[in-house]
Amino acid sequence: MSSDPDAAKLKSHSSSGTVKKKPRSRSTPRTNDVDKPRKKRHASATHSFASIPNAIKLSMLNSGLLPTSRFNVVDSISDRPIDISLFMKLCEQRKKFPVLYKLEFEIAEKTEPHSCRHGTKKSNLEKNQNQKCIPYDYNRVVLDTIEGEHDSDYVNASYVDSLLKPNAYIVTQGPTEETVTDFWRMVWQEKASCIVMLTKTFDFIKVMCVQYWPASNELEETYGGIHIKVIQEEELANFRIRTFRLYKMDKETVTEERFILQFHFTEWHCHSCPFGNALLEFRRRVRAVVGHRIKSKEAGPMVVHCNDGGGRSGVYLSVDANMELGEEEDKFDVFGYLKKLRQSRMAMVENVDQYKFVYDTLEEYVTCGNSWFGVSELSQRLKQKSQKNATTKLNEYQREYMLICKQTPRFTIGDCAGGHRGDNRKKNRDVLIVPPDNFRPYLTSFQGNNFTDYINAVFVDGYTKPREYIVTEWPLKSTLGEFWSLVYDYECSAVVVLCVPPHNSQQFPSFWPEGRAPKKYGPVFTIDHISHNHYSKIKTWVFRINKKVISLTELMAGVKAPPKNVQLFQLMCWPMGHKVPTSTNSLVELMNMVEKWRQRTEYGPVCIVSPDGRSRCGIYCSANACIEQVIQHGEVDIFQAVRTVRRHRPQLIENITEYKYCYDVVLHYVLHYLQKDLEEIKGTKK
């Protein structure tokens, strides 16, 4: 043990931890500080994200982990034209990272502001439908002035370039009561090649656009000295084509006369997107009729309008201009053209959904190509379709059907909520085949408090009329009243039954009177037998539907329910379990009989009945639509007809056998019926 008192004192201080160190001079550096390298400062967030691979960055943006406003993903966005061969890859990338649609749209929205002095003048404000969609001064259409009228040179319209031609389009708002004269002055002054109308006149309880043409062929209207008369009108399922005669007169003499076509797309609701194949068919008709005039220097711009000359007009221009570029140079420039549109007019392509629709439609165009061909080529085409591809080992029928299945929409339970309700669920033969609420018929006849507005049925478009068919399943014992309510409420002109169930079947109860005696179905409907004709493979009955009014509200209001007639056709040569009928000729003959009956009546929809509401019905609807196309335009397009039929019920045309049989039905019609029907049509016109 140490006896040194100083050492003991030092030890006690060190153990207690109270020893104070002498402070180091600030001017004297530590040895360690000199040798140790300085730490680098942390890089900024923006700088650090620059090193992240683009795919990871897109995933983070897509999931919302990164704000779109702070980070640059220019590598994934190109504003230069891209080869069509690479376009599919671009679409796949945007499906994987939908945020790219938003990024491109937001970039395009940031356009340089242009002056709108004329559009915002007090005297011109009432000439604008939407104050957020007025023309820029630099490219507005300037009308010839009218002496004595202030600001008579103004119309809410803008010149817009295509990707190949300057001032290829004039985009304008739908005419109002105040501007309809200015609209026709513009059409005449600019020598418009055609008019493309993308809105209904009345939609969602709102007047979108006045009807600026005469209501019938017998009438004539005059606007600003321009006489307008409708010469011809052709109706198709999604659009109409009208031919107008415009002329000016001096006293009693016609001084100048012109003819102009109006293409009116009728199935495009405001703030929404139509079906892509419907818009592509519409665009094909426009280009087929006036394409040569548009390319020539003689014709003026194409006049395009929706309700305000904004969203829908921008979508159509995007599709049309890119397809034109694709046809000429095998390139698309979707993003670049969106920026051009936004610099040309306000609100062109209204939202991200519409912008995405442009991509989807162009992708559909590239994928499907031109599937129509002339009726004279039918036999040769069918031979080619049967040949297998050496690489894929598939024939053309199989390739087309696989493509259809890939592009068919799928509905969620939410889309089909009505059929999945507790009180409606038992009204379905198969709960996996339920109609979407947007496309199902709602029953309106009151049959008691225990009845709802639901029946397992769906609308299907034809070739010349929307919702031309109502496809439904063979009614259950508990839904017989609903079936006749469907026929009555929607004034079906014909009921087509495509099967022959076993007699007295419990699974398939009879839903029409088998004898001459009236029979009651449900609490309010009684069916009277009027007449019948039975052939070897087709049976027909004409029935009168009587409805009894039991609603107290309707009785107090004096509502009457007049009886309605319907003809029921049953095909006897399609046994249960067979994918196709045993006689194609009988099916075609049945279609002809139904069409002739409809021509004698008010041409209401046709109710198609099959055992399950999916098999067989698709063949009838698709083949019948194609036969109408053959008669009206001399074309065949089974591929698009089947796609149209499957829009509202994806289970229609449920196998390759049914798909191929559609071609066989059309071929049979062309070989054995077409010439006779064309002669009858000519005789009727004479």
XYZ file of C-alpha atoms in Angstrom, residues 93-494:
402
model
C -45.351 1.196 -69.825
C -48.302 3.514 -69.158
C -50.487 0.621 -68.073
C -47.781 -0.373 -65.628
C -47.269 3.229 -64.467
C -50.571 5.125 -65.003
C -49.004 8.159 -63.343
C -47.364 8.880 -66.710
C -50.750 9.871 -68.133
C -51.097 12.396 -65.339
C -47.558 13.705 -65.743
C -47.941 14.224 -69.481
C -51.315 15.876 -69.041
C -50.009 18.233 -66.345
C -47.035 19.218 -68.507
C -49.305 19.908 -71.488
C -51.604 22.028 -69.318
C -48.754 24.425 -68.555
C -49.021 26.286 -71.846
C -48.008 29.835 -72.531
C -50.985 32.142 -72.047
C -52.376 33.793 -75.153
C -54.622 36.819 -75.302
C -58.396 36.318 -75.605
C -59.333 39.961 -76.000
C -62.113 39.386 -78.522
C -63.670 36.447 -76.690
C -63.828 38.356 -73.418
C -65.420 41.492 -74.832
C -68.664 42.320 -73.088
C -70.561 42.226 -76.385
C -69.227 38.728 -77.132
C -69.608 37.074 -73.731
C -73.154 35.900 -74.459
C -71.872 34.217 -77.620
C -69.789 31.790 -75.536
C -71.375 28.663 -74.076
C -68.524 28.186 -71.631
C -66.390 31.120 -70.514
C -63.554 28.680 -69.795
C -63.435 27.654 -73.441
C -63.010 30.693 -75.657
C -60.736 31.160 -78.679
C -57.308 32.756 -78.565
C -56.970 35.908 -80.630
C -54.050 34.655 -82.709
C -55.918 31.725 -84.300
C -59.596 32.574 -83.982
C -61.884 32.341 -86.996
C -62.680 35.871 -88.147
C -66.029 36.210 -89.905
C -66.714 38.723 -92.615
C -68.179 41.759 -90.919
C -71.806 42.732 -91.366
C -72.274 46.420 -91.915
C -73.902 48.116 -88.962
C -73.437 45.167 -86.541
C -70.852 45.629 -83.814
C -68.404 42.703 -83.352
C -70.117 40.725 -86.114
C -66.752 39.154 -86.980
C -66.695 37.071 -83.778
C -67.562 33.396 -83.482
C -66.318 31.027 -80.793
C -64.129 28.985 -83.129
C -60.409 28.314 -83.575
C -58.191 27.078 -86.383
C -56.255 23.990 -85.279
C -53.433 22.237 -87.142
C -53.240 18.516 -87.659
C -49.873 16.762 -87.524
C -49.574 17.033 -91.299
C -51.608 20.042 -92.398
C -51.958 23.574 -91.019
C -55.486 24.748 -90.224
C -56.851 21.277 -90.928
C -59.662 21.746 -88.410
C -61.967 24.433 -87.149
C -62.956 23.617 -83.575
C -66.040 25.421 -82.383
C -68.729 25.251 -79.740
C -72.157 23.803 -80.415
C -74.391 26.550 -81.806
C -76.784 28.289 -79.432
C -79.935 30.224 -80.279
C -77.821 33.385 -80.456
C -74.977 31.923 -82.542
C -76.596 29.494 -84.992
C -76.507 32.117 -87.768
C -72.813 32.787 -87.101
C -72.162 29.041 -87.260
C -73.623 28.712 -90.756
C -71.892 31.906 -91.879
C -68.603 30.315 -90.805
C -69.349 27.003 -92.548
C -70.137 28.851 -95.764
C -67.250 31.327 -95.559
C -64.606 28.685 -94.786
C -65.953 26.207 -97.374
C -65.953 23.481 -94.725
C -65.252 19.976 -96.019
C -67.668 18.424 -93.494
C -69.155 18.891 -90.026
C -68.264 16.488 -87.210
C -70.714 16.745 -84.306
C -69.732 14.940 -81.093
C -72.605 15.769 -78.752
C -76.292 15.160 -78.386
C -78.507 18.197 -78.590
C -79.882 17.331 -75.144
C -77.929 15.411 -72.510
C -78.168 15.102 -68.733
C -81.133 17.477 -68.424
C -79.189 20.154 -70.257
C -79.322 21.620 -73.747
C -75.878 20.927 -75.170
C -76.478 22.396 -78.589
C -79.476 23.623 -80.554
C -80.563 21.578 -83.545
C -79.121 23.802 -86.227
C -80.589 21.854 -89.150
C -84.227 21.262 -90.228
C -86.134 18.617 -88.279
C -87.215 16.714 -91.412
C -86.539 16.427 -95.134
C -89.683 18.383 -95.927
C -88.612 21.462 -93.979
C -86.148 24.184 -94.851
C -84.490 26.793 -92.659
C -82.644 30.018 -93.453
C -79.834 31.579 -91.415
C -78.151 34.781 -92.546
C -79.279 34.340 -96.127
C -78.087 30.709 -96.259
C -80.848 28.184 -96.965
C -80.416 24.737 -95.356
C -82.259 21.593 -96.358
C -81.700 17.962 -95.323
C -81.358 15.822 -98.441
C -80.567 12.447 -96.880
C -80.078 10.878 -93.453
C -78.480 7.529 -92.646
C -78.834 6.040 -89.171
C -76.293 3.701 -87.600
C -76.043 2.442 -84.035
C -73.585 5.056 -82.758
C -73.850 7.862 -85.273
C -75.851 9.414 -88.076
C -74.759 10.810 -91.420
C -76.772 13.688 -92.875
C -76.399 15.393 -96.233
C -77.240 19.104 -96.229
C -77.938 21.267 -99.234
C -76.830 24.864 -98.699
C -77.666 27.591 -101.165
C -78.008 31.345 -101.492
C -80.651 33.128 -103.515
C -80.985 36.454 -105.248
C -84.686 37.157 -105.539
C -86.013 33.887 -107.006
C -82.737 32.596 -108.431
C -80.253 30.260 -106.731
C -76.898 32.017 -107.040
C -74.679 29.421 -105.340
C -75.241 25.895 -104.091
C -73.169 23.498 -102.004
C -73.585 20.091 -100.406
C -72.014 19.256 -97.066
C -72.050 16.133 -94.913
C -72.616 16.139 -91.175
C -71.323 13.177 -89.154
C -73.158 13.129 -85.837
C -71.771 10.824 -83.120
C -74.728 10.225 -80.812
C -73.336 7.903 -78.114
C -70.808 10.140 -76.377
C -72.084 11.605 -73.143
C -70.593 14.758 -71.692
C -67.519 14.316 -69.415
C -67.134 10.663 -70.445
C -65.503 8.440 -73.036
C -67.279 6.344 -75.685
C -66.423 2.816 -76.761
C -63.139 2.864 -78.663
C -64.259 0.671 -81.559
C -67.362 2.839 -82.026
C -65.244 5.994 -82.364
C -62.826 4.240 -84.725
C -65.716 3.142 -86.941
C -67.074 6.693 -86.877
C -63.702 8.105 -87.890
C -63.415 5.510 -90.663
C -66.755 6.632 -92.097
C -65.713 10.282 -91.970
C -62.451 9.627 -93.785
C -63.997 7.198 -96.277
C -66.566 9.747 -97.425
C -64.640 13.016 -97.305
C -61.010 11.880 -97.038
C -60.145 12.816 -100.605
C -61.739 16.249 -100.149
C -59.841 16.839 -96.910
C -56.510 16.084 -98.603
C -57.255 18.320 -101.571
C -56.521 22.037 -101.476
C -59.985 22.943 -102.717
C -61.927 21.950 -99.613
C -61.768 23.971 -96.436
C -61.145 22.727 -92.887
C -63.172 20.057 -91.130
C -65.538 21.726 -88.648
C -65.541 19.811 -85.345
C -67.718 20.646 -82.368
C -69.045 19.204 -79.135
C -71.024 21.315 -76.685
C -68.258 23.832 -75.908
C -65.499 22.915 -78.358
C -63.296 21.533 -75.591
C -62.836 18.022 -74.212
C -64.575 15.766 -76.706
C -63.435 17.802 -79.697
C -59.849 17.544 -78.457
C -60.129 13.778 -78.072
C -61.440 13.352 -81.612
C -58.708 15.562 -83.059
C -56.051 13.638 -81.124
C -57.264 10.322 -82.498
C -57.834 11.584 -86.038
C -54.569 13.513 -86.385
C -52.443 10.694 -84.959
C -54.112 8.094 -87.165
C -53.542 10.341 -90.178
C -49.859 10.616 -89.239
C -49.723 6.859 -88.737
C -51.209 6.199 -92.161
C -48.735 8.557 -93.839
C -45.528 8.113 -91.840
C -46.079 5.094 -89.533
C -45.680 7.307 -86.474
C -47.764 8.598 -83.567
C -47.190 11.765 -81.557
C -49.776 11.661 -78.784
C -48.046 13.825 -76.187
C -46.642 16.300 -78.693
C -50.046 16.798 -80.273
C -51.709 17.266 -76.888
C -49.352 20.180 -76.248
C -50.186 21.604 -79.662
C -53.916 21.324 -78.942
C -53.562 23.064 -75.605
C -51.687 25.904 -77.273
C -54.399 26.186 -79.927
C -57.530 26.289 -77.778
C -58.530 26.128 -74.126
C -59.569 22.838 -72.490
C -58.865 20.640 -75.501
C -58.860 17.119 -73.993
C -60.555 17.925 -70.731
C -59.059 15.497 -68.227
C -56.637 12.624 -67.695
C -59.322 10.002 -68.394
C -59.934 11.451 -71.838
C -56.194 11.593 -72.486
C -55.851 7.945 -71.483
C -58.734 7.135 -73.832
C -56.701 8.563 -76.727
C -53.884 6.125 -75.954
C -56.320 3.218 -75.556
C -58.073 3.980 -78.837
C -54.842 4.244 -80.803
C -53.630 1.027 -79.185
C -56.863 -0.649 -80.270
C -56.357 0.668 -83.789
C -52.837 -0.790 -83.937
C -53.858 -4.107 -82.385
C -57.024 -4.766 -84.378
C -56.222 -3.034 -87.644
C -58.837 -3.014 -90.396
C -61.037 -6.052 -89.855
C -63.705 -5.229 -92.449
C -63.691 -6.318 -96.073
C -66.001 -6.181 -99.066
C -68.740 -8.770 -99.381
C -67.307 -9.911 -102.721
C -64.195 -11.116 -100.866
C -66.102 -13.183 -98.301
C -65.561 -16.686 -99.719
C -61.874 -16.085 -100.366
C -61.338 -14.561 -96.924
C -62.933 -17.536 -95.182
C -60.536 -19.890 -96.951
C -57.604 -17.783 -95.792
C -58.895 -17.652 -92.221
C -58.885 -21.451 -92.025
C -55.167 -21.691 -92.785
C -52.849 -22.013 -89.799
C -49.971 -19.633 -89.270
C -46.660 -21.493 -89.424
C -45.247 -19.579 -86.461
C -48.185 -19.365 -84.043
C -49.901 -22.612 -85.135
C -53.204 -20.716 -84.998
C -55.618 -19.958 -87.795
C -57.150 -16.511 -88.247
C -60.399 -17.451 -86.486
C -58.462 -18.453 -83.378
C -56.244 -15.366 -83.455
C -59.246 -13.047 -83.794
C -61.199 -14.765 -81.037
C -58.239 -14.650 -78.641
C -57.906 -10.939 -79.358
C -61.625 -10.404 -78.708
C -61.408 -12.228 -75.375
C -58.391 -10.143 -74.396
C -60.188 -6.866 -75.138
C -63.577 -7.756 -73.673
C -64.386 -5.624 -70.599
C -64.874 -7.282 -67.239
C -67.538 -6.058 -64.839
C -67.223 -6.012 -61.069
C -69.922 -6.896 -58.544
C -70.323 -3.159 -58.010
C -71.057 -2.675 -61.709
C -73.802 -5.313 -61.421
C -75.114 -4.325 -57.991
C -78.799 -4.623 -58.936
C -78.551 -8.311 -59.770
C -76.652 -9.078 -56.573
C -79.184 -7.505 -54.233
C -80.749 -9.958 -51.822
C -84.256 -9.651 -53.277
C -82.971 -10.071 -56.853
C -80.340 -12.756 -56.444
C -82.837 -15.612 -56.811
C -84.014 -14.186 -60.134
C -80.747 -15.241 -61.811
C -80.150 -18.707 -63.185
C -76.427 -18.138 -62.671
C -75.163 -15.474 -60.265
C -71.977 -15.234 -62.342
C -73.980 -13.953 -65.320
C -75.581 -10.746 -64.092
C -76.236 -7.628 -66.205
C -74.366 -4.382 -65.455
C -76.667 -1.698 -64.085
C -75.754 0.788 -66.818
C -76.908 -1.542 -69.582
C -79.847 -3.448 -68.150
C -83.529 -2.688 -68.776
C -85.368 -1.423 -65.698
C -88.934 -2.709 -65.392
C -91.533 0.018 -64.947
C -94.840 -1.873 -64.663
C -96.031 -2.050 -61.062
C -96.952 -5.633 -60.117
C -97.018 -5.375 -56.343
C -94.755 -4.491 -53.458
C -92.907 -7.803 -53.703
C -91.711 -7.053 -57.240
C -88.621 -5.008 -58.132
C -87.419 -3.343 -61.318
C -84.946 -6.168 -61.996
C -84.793 -8.880 -64.616
C -81.685 -10.678 -65.803
C -81.523 -9.028 -69.223
C -79.114 -6.744 -71.044
C -79.253 -4.351 -73.996
C -77.149 -5.173 -77.059
C -76.459 -2.755 -79.914
C -77.255 -3.662 -83.493
C -75.686 -2.244 -86.645
C -78.220 0.470 -87.381
C -79.770 1.043 -83.957
C -78.452 1.218 -80.407
C -80.064 -1.184 -77.948
C -81.666 -3.055 -80.812
C -81.716 -6.351 -78.926
C -82.572 -7.338 -75.380
C -80.821 -10.569 -74.431
C -82.326 -12.550 -71.578
C -82.453 -16.044 -70.120
C -85.406 -18.416 -70.186
C -87.577 -17.120 -67.322
C -87.843 -19.007 -64.059
C -91.211 -19.971 -62.627
C -90.913 -16.991 -60.274
C -90.005 -14.481 -63.030
C -92.706 -15.118 -65.656
C -94.420 -11.846 -64.763
C -91.118 -9.962 -65.037
C -90.516 -11.389 -68.507
C -93.800 -10.090 -69.895
C -93.238 -6.796 -68.098
C -89.951 -6.530 -70.023
C -91.666 -7.180 -73.355
C -94.491 -4.750 -72.555
C -92.466 -1.930 -70.975
C -89.905 -1.782 -73.791
C -92.447 -2.367 -76.571
C -90.567 -5.312 -78.021
C -91.821 -6.009 -81.516
C -90.624 -9.618 -81.485
